[in-house]
mmCIF file of N, CA and C in Angstrom:
data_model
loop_
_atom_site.group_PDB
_atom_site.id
_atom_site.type_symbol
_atom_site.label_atom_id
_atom_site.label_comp_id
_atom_site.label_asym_id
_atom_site.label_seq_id
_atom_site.Cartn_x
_atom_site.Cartn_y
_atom_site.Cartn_z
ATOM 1 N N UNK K 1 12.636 -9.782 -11.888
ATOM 2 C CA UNK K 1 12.839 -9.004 -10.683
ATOM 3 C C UNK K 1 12.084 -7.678 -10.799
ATOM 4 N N UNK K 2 11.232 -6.924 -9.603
ATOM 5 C CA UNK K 2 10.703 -5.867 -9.786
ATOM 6 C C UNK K 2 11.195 -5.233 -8.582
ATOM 7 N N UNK K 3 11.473 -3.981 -8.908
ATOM 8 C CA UNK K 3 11.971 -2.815 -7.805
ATOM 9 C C UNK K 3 10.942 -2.149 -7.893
ATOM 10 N N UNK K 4 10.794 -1.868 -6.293
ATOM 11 C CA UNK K 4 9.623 -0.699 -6.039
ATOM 12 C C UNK K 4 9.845 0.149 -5.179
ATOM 13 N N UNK K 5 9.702 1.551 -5.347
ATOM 14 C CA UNK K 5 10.229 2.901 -4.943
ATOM 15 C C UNK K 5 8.684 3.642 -4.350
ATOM 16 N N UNK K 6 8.684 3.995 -3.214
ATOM 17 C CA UNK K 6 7.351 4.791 -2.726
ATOM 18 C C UNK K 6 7.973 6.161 -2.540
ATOM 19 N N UNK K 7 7.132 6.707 -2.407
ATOM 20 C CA UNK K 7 6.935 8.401 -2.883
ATOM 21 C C UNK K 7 5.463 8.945 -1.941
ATOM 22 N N UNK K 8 6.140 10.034 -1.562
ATOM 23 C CA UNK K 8 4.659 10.595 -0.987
ATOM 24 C C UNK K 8 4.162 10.927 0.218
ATOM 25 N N UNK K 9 4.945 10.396 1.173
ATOM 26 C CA UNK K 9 5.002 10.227 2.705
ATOM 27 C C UNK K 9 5.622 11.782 3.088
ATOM 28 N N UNK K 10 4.697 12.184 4.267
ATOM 29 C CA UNK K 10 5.322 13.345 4.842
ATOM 30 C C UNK K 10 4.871 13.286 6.040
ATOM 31 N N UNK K 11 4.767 14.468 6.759
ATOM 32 C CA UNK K 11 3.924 15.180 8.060
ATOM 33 C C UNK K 11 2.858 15.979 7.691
ATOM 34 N N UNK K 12 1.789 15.393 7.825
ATOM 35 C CA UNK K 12 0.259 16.133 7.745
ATOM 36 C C UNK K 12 -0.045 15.979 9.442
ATOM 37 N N UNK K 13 -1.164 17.464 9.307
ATOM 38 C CA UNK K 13 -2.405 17.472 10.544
ATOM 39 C C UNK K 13 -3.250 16.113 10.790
ATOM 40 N N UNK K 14 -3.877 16.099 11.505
ATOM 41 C CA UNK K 14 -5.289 15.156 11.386
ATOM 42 C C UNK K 14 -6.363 15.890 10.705
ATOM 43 N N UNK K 15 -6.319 14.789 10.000
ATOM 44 C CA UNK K 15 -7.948 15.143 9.478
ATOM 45 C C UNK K 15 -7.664 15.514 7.834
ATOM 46 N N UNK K 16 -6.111 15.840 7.379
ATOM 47 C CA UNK K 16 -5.489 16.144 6.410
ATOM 48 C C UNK K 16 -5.353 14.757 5.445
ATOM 49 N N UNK K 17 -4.495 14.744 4.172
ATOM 50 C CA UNK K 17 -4.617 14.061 3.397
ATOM 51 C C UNK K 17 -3.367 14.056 2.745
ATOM 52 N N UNK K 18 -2.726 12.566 2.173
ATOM 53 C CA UNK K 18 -1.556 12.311 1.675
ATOM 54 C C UNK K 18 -1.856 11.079 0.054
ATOM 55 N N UNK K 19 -0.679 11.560 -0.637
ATOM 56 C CA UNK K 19 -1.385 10.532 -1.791
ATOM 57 C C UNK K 19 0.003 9.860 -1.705
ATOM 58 N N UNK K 20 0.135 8.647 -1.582
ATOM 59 C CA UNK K 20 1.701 7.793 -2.054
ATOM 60 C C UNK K 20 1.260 7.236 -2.918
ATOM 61 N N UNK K 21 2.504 7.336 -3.513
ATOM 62 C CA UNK K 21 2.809 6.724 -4.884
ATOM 63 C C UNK K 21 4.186 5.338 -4.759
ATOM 64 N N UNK K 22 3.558 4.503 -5.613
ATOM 65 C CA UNK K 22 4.530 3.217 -5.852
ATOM 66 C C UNK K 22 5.033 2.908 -7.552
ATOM 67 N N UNK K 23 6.660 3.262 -7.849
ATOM 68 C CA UNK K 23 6.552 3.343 -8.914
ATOM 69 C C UNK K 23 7.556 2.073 -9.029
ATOM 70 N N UNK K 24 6.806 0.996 -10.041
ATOM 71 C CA UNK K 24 7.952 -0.418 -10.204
ATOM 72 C C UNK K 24 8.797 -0.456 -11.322
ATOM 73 N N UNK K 25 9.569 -0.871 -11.045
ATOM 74 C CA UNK K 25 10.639 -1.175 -12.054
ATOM 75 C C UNK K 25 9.989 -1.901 -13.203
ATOM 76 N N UNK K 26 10.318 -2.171 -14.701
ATOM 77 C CA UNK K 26 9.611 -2.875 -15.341
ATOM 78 C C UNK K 26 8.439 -3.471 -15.351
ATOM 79 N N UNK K 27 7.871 -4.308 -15.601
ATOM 80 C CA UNK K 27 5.728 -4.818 -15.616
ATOM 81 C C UNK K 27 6.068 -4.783 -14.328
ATOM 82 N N UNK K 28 4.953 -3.608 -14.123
ATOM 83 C CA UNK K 28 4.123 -3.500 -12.975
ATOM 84 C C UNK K 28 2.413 -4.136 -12.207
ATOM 85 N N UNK K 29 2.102 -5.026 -13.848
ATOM 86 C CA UNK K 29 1.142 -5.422 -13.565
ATOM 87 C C UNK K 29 1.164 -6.318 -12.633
ATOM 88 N N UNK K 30 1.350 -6.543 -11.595
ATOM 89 C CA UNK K 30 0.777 -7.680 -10.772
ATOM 90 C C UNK K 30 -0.344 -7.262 -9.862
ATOM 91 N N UNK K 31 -0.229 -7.710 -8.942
ATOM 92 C CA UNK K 31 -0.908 -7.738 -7.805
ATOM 93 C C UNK K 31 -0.084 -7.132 -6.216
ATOM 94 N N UNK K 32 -0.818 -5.724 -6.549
ATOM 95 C CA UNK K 32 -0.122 -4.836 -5.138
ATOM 96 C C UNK K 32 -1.311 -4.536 -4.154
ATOM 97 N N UNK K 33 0.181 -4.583 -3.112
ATOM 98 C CA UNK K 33 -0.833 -4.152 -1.785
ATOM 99 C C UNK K 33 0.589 -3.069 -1.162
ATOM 100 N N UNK K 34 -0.447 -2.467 -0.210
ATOM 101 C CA UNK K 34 0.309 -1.612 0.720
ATOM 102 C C UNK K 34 -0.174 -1.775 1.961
ATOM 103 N N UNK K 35 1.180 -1.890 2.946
ATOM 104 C CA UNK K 35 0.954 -2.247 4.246
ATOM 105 C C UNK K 35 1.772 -1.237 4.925
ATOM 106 N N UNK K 36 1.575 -1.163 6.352
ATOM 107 C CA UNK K 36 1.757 0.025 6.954
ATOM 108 C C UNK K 36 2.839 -0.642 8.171
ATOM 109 N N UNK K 37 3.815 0.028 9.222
ATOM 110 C CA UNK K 37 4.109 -0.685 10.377
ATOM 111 C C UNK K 37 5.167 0.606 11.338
ATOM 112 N N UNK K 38 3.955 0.470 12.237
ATOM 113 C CA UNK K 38 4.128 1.922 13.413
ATOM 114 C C UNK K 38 5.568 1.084 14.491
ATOM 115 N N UNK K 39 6.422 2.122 14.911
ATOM 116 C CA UNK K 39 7.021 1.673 15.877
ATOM 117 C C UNK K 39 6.250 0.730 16.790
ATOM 118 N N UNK K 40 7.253 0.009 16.972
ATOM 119 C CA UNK K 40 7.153 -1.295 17.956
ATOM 120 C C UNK K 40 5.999 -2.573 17.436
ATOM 121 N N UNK K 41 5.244 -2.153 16.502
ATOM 122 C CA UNK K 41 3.972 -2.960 16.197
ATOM 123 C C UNK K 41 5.098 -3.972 14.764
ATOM 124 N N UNK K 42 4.183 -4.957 14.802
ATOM 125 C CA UNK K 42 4.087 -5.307 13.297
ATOM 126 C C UNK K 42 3.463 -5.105 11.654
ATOM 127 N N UNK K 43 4.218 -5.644 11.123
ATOM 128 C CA UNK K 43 3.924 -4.893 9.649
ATOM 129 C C UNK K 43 2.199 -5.180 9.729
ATOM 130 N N UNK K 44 1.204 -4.782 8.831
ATOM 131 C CA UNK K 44 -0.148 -4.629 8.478
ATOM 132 C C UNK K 44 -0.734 -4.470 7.420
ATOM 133 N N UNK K 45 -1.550 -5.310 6.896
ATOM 134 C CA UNK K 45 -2.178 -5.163 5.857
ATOM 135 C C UNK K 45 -3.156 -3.419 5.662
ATOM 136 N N UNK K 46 -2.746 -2.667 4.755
ATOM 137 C CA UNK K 46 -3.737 -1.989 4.601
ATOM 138 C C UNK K 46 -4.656 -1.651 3.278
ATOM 139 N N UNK K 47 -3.811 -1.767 2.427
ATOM 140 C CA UNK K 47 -4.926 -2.581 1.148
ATOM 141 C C UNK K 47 -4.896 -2.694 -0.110
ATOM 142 N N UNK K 48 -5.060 -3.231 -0.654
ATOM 143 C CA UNK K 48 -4.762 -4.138 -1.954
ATOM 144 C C UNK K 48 -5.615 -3.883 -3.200
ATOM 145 N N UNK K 49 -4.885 -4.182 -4.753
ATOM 146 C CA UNK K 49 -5.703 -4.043 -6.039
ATOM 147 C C UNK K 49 -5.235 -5.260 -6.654
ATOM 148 N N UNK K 50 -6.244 -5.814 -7.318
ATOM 149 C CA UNK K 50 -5.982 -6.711 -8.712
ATOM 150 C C UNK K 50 -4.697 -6.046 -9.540
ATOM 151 N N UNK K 51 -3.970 -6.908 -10.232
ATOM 152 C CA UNK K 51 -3.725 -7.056 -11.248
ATOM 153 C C UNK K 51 -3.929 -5.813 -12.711
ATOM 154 N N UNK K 52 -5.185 -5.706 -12.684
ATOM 155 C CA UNK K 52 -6.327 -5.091 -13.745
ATOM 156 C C UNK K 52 -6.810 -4.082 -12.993
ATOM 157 N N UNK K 53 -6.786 -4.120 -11.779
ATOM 158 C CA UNK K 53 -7.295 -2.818 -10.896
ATOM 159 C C UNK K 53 -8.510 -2.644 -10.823
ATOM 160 N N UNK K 54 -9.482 -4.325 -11.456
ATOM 161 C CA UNK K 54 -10.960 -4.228 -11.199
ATOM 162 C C UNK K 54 -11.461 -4.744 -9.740
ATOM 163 N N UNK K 55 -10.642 -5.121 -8.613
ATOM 164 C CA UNK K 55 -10.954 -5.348 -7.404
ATOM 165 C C UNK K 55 -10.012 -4.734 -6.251
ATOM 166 N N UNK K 56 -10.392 -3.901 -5.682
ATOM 167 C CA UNK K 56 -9.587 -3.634 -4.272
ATOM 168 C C UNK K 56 -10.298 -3.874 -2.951
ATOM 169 N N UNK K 57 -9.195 -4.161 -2.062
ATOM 170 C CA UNK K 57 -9.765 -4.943 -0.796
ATOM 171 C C UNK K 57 -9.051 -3.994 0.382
ATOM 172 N N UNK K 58 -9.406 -3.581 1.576
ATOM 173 C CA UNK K 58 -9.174 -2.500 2.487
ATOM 174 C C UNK K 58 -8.948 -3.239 3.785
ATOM 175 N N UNK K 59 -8.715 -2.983 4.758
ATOM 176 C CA UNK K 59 -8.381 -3.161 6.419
ATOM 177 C C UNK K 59 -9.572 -2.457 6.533
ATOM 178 N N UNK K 60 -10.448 -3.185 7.918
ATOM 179 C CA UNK K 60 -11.825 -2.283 8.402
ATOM 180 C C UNK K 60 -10.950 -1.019 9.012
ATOM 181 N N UNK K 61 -9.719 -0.608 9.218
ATOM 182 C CA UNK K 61 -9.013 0.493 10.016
ATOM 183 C C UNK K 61 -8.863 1.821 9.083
ATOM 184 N N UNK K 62 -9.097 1.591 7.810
ATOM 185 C CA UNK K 62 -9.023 2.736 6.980
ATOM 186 C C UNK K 62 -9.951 2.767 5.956
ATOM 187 N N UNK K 63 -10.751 1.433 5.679
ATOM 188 C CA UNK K 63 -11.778 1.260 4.763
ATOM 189 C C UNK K 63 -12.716 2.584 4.885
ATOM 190 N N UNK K 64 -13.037 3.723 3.688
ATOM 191 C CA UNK K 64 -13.719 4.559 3.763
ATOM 192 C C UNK K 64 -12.887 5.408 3.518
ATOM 193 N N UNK K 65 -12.044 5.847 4.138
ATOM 194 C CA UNK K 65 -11.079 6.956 4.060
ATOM 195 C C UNK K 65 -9.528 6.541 3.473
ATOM 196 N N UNK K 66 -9.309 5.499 3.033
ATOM 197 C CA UNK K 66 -7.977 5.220 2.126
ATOM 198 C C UNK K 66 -8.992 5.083 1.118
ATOM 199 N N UNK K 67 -8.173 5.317 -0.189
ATOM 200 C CA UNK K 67 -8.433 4.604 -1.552
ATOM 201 C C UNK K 67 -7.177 3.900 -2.802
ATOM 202 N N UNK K 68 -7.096 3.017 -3.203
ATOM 203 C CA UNK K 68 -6.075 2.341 -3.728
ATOM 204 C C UNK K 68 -6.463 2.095 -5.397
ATOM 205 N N UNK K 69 -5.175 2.529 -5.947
ATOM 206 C CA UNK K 69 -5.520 2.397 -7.790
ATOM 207 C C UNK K 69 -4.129 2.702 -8.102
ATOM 208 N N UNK K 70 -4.473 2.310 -9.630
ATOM 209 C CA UNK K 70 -3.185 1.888 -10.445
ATOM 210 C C UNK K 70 -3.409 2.527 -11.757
ATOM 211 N N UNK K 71 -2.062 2.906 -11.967
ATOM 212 C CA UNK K 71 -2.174 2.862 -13.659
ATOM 213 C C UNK K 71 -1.102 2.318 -14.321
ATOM 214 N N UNK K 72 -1.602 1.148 -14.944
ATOM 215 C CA UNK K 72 -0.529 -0.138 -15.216
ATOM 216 C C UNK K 72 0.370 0.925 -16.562
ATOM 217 N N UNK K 73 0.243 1.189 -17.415
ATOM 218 C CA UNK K 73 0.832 2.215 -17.857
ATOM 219 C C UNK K 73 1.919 3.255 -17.876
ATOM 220 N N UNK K 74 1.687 3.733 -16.195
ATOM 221 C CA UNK K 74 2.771 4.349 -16.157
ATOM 222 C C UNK K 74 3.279 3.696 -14.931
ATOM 223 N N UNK K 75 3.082 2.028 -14.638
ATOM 224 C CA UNK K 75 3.956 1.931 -13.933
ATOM 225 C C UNK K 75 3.886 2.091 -12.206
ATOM 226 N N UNK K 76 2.548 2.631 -12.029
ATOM 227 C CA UNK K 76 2.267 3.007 -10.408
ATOM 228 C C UNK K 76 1.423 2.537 -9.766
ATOM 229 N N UNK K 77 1.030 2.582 -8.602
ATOM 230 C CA UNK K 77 0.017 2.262 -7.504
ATOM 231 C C UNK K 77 0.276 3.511 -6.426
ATOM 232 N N UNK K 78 -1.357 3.491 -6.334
ATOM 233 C CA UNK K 78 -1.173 4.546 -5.974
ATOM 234 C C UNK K 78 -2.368 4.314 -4.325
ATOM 235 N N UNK K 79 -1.782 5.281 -3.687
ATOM 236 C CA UNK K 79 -2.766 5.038 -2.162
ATOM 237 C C UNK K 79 -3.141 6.386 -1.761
ATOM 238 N N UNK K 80 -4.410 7.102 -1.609
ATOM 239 C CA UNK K 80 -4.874 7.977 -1.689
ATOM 240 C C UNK K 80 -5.900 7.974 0.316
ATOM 241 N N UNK K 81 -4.885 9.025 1.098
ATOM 242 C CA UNK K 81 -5.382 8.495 2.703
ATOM 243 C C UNK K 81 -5.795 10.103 3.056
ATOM 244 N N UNK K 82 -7.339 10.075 3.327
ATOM 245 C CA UNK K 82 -7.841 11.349 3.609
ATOM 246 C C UNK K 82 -8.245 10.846 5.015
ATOM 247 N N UNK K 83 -8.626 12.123 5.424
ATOM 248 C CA UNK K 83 -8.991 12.172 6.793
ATOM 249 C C UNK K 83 -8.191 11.302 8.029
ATOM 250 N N UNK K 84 -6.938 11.391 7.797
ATOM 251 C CA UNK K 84 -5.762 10.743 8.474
ATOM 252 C C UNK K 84 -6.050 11.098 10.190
ATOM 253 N N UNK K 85 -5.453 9.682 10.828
ATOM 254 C CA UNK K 85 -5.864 10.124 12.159
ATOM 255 C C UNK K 85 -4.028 9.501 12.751
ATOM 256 N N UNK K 86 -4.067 10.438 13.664
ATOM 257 C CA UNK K 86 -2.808 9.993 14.426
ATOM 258 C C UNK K 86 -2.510 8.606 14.900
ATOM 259 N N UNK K 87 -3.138 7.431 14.747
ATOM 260 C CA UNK K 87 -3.126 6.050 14.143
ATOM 261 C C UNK K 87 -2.556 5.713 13.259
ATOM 262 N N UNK K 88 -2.743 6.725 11.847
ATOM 263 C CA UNK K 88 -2.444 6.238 10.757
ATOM 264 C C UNK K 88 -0.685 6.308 10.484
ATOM 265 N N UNK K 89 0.058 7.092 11.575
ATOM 266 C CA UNK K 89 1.378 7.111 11.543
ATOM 267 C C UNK K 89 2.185 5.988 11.485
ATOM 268 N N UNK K 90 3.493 5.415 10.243
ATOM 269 C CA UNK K 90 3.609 4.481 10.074
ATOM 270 C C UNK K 90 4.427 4.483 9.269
ATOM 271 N N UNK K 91 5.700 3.869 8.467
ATOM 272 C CA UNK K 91 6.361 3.944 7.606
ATOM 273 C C UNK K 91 5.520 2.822 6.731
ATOM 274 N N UNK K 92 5.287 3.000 5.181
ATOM 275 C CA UNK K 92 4.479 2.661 4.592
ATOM 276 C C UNK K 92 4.978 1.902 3.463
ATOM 277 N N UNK K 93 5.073 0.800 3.113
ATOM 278 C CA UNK K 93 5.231 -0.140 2.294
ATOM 279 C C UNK K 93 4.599 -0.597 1.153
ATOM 280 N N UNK K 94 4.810 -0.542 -0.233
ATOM 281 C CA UNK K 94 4.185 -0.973 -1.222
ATOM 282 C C UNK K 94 4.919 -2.412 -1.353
ATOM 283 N N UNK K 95 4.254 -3.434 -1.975
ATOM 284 C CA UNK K 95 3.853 -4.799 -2.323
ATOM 285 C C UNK K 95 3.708 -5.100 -3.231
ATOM 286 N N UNK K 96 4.156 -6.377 -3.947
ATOM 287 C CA UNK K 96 3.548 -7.100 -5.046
ATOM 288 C C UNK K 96 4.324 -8.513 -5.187
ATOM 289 N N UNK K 97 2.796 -8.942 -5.791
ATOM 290 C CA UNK K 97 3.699 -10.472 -6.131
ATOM 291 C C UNK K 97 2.893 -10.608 -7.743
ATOM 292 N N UNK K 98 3.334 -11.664 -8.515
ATOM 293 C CA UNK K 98 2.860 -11.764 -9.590
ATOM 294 C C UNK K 98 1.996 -13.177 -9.956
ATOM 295 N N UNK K 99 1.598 -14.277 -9.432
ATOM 296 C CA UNK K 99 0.679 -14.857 -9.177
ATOM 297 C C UNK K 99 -0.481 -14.409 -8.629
ATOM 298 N N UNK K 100 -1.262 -14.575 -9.196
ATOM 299 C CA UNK K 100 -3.213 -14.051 -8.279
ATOM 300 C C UNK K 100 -3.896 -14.841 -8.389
ATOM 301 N N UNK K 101 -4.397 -15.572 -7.597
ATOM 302 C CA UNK K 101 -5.758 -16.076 -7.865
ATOM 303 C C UNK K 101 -6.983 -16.041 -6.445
ATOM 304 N N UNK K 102 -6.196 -15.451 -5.848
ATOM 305 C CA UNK K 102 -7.200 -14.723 -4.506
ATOM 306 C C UNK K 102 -6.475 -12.970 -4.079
ATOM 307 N N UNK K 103 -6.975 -13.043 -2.970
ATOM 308 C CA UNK K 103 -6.800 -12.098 -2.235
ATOM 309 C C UNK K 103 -5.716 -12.291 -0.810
ATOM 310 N N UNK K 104 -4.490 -11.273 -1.199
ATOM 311 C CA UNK K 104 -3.456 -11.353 0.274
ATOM 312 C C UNK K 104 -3.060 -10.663 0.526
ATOM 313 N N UNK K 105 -3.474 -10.520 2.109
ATOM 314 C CA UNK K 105 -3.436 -10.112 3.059
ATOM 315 C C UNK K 105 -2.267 -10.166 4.381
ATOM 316 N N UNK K 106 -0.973 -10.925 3.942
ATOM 317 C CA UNK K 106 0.100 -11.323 4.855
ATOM 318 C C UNK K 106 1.469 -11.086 4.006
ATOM 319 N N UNK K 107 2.108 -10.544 4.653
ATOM 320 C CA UNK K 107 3.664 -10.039 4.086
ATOM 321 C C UNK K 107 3.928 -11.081 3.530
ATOM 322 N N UNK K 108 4.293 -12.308 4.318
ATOM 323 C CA UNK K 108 4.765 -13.418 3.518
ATOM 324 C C UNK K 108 4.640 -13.845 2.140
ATOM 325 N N UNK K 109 3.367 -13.647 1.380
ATOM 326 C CA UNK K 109 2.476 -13.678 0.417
ATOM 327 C C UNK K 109 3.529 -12.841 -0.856
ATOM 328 N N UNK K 110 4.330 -11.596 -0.215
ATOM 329 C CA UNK K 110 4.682 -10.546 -1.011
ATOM 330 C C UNK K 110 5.989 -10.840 -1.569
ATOM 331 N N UNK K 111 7.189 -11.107 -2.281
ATOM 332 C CA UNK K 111 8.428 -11.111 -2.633
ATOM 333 C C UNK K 111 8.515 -9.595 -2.809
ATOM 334 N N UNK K 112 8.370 -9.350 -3.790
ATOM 335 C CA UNK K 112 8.451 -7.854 -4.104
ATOM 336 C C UNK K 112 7.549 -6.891 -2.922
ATOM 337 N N UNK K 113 9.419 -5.696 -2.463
ATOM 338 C CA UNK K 113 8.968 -4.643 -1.398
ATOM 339 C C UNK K 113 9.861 -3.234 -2.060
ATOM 340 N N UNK K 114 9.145 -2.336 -1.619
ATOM 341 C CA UNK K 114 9.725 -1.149 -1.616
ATOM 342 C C UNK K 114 10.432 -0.522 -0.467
ATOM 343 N N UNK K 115 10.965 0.886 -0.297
ATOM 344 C CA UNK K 115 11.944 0.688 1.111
ATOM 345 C C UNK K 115 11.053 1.191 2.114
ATOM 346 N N UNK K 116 9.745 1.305 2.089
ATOM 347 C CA UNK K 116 9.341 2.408 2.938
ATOM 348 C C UNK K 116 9.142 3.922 2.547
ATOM 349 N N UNK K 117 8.122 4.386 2.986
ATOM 350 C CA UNK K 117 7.731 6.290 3.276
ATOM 351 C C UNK K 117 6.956 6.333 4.287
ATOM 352 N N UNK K 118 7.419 7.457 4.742
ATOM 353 C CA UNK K 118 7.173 8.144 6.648
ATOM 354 C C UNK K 118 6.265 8.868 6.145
ATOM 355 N N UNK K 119 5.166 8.411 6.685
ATOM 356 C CA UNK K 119 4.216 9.206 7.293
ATOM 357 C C UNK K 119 3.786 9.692 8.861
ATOM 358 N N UNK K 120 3.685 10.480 8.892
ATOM 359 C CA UNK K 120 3.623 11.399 10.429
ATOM 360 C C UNK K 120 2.101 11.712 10.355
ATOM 361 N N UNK K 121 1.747 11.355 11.213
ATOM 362 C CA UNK K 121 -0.006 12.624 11.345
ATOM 363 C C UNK K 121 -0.050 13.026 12.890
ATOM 364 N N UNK K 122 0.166 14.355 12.849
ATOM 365 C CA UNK K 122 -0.125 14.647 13.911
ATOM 366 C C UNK K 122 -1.345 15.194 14.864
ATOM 367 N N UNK K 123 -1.231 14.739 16.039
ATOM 368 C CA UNK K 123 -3.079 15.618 16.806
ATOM 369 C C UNK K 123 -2.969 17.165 16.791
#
């Protein structure tokens, strides 16, 4: 069983910058993603690392301006969102499952969730 706790979520400007953090309960090595989900919409892929943290994969909606990494070590994943646009508002979800042998992109895919962090960006 892995518990996962996010950290990091607040109220920034546009154009400002937030770092969340995902810290798991025991081996953290798997395979995390973080997905995002704004009132009324559905949950969303926004983007994902290996295992090893030698491949990450992005949503064309933040690709460029998110960045995603880990340090299996202490346990975290981490999501690094600059230049935030009032879009990017969303309670924010870290992910993992412990099988890999591709790339996923759909909640279903995930067993392991964390509870959520609010992020706000305002215009």
């Amino acid at each position: 069983q892995v518990q996962l706790v996010e950290s990091g979520g607040g109220l920034v400007q546009a154009g400002g910058s937030l770092r969340l953090s995902c810290l798991a309960s025991g081996r953290a090595s798997y395979f995390a993603g973080w997905f995002r989900q704004a009132p009324g919409k559905e949950r969303e892929f926004v983007a994902a690392i290996t295992a090893a943290g030698s491949n990450t994969y992005y949503s064309d909606s933040v690709k460029g301006r998110f960045s995603i990494s880990r340090d299996n070590a202490k346990n975290t994943v981490l999501l690094q969102m600059n230049s935030l646009k009032a879009e990017d508002t969303a309670v924010y979800y870290c992910a993992m499952r412990l099988l890999s042998t591709g790339i996923y992109y759909y909640t279903t895919q995930y067993p392991y969730w964390g509870q959520g962090t609010q992020v706000t960006v305002s215009s």
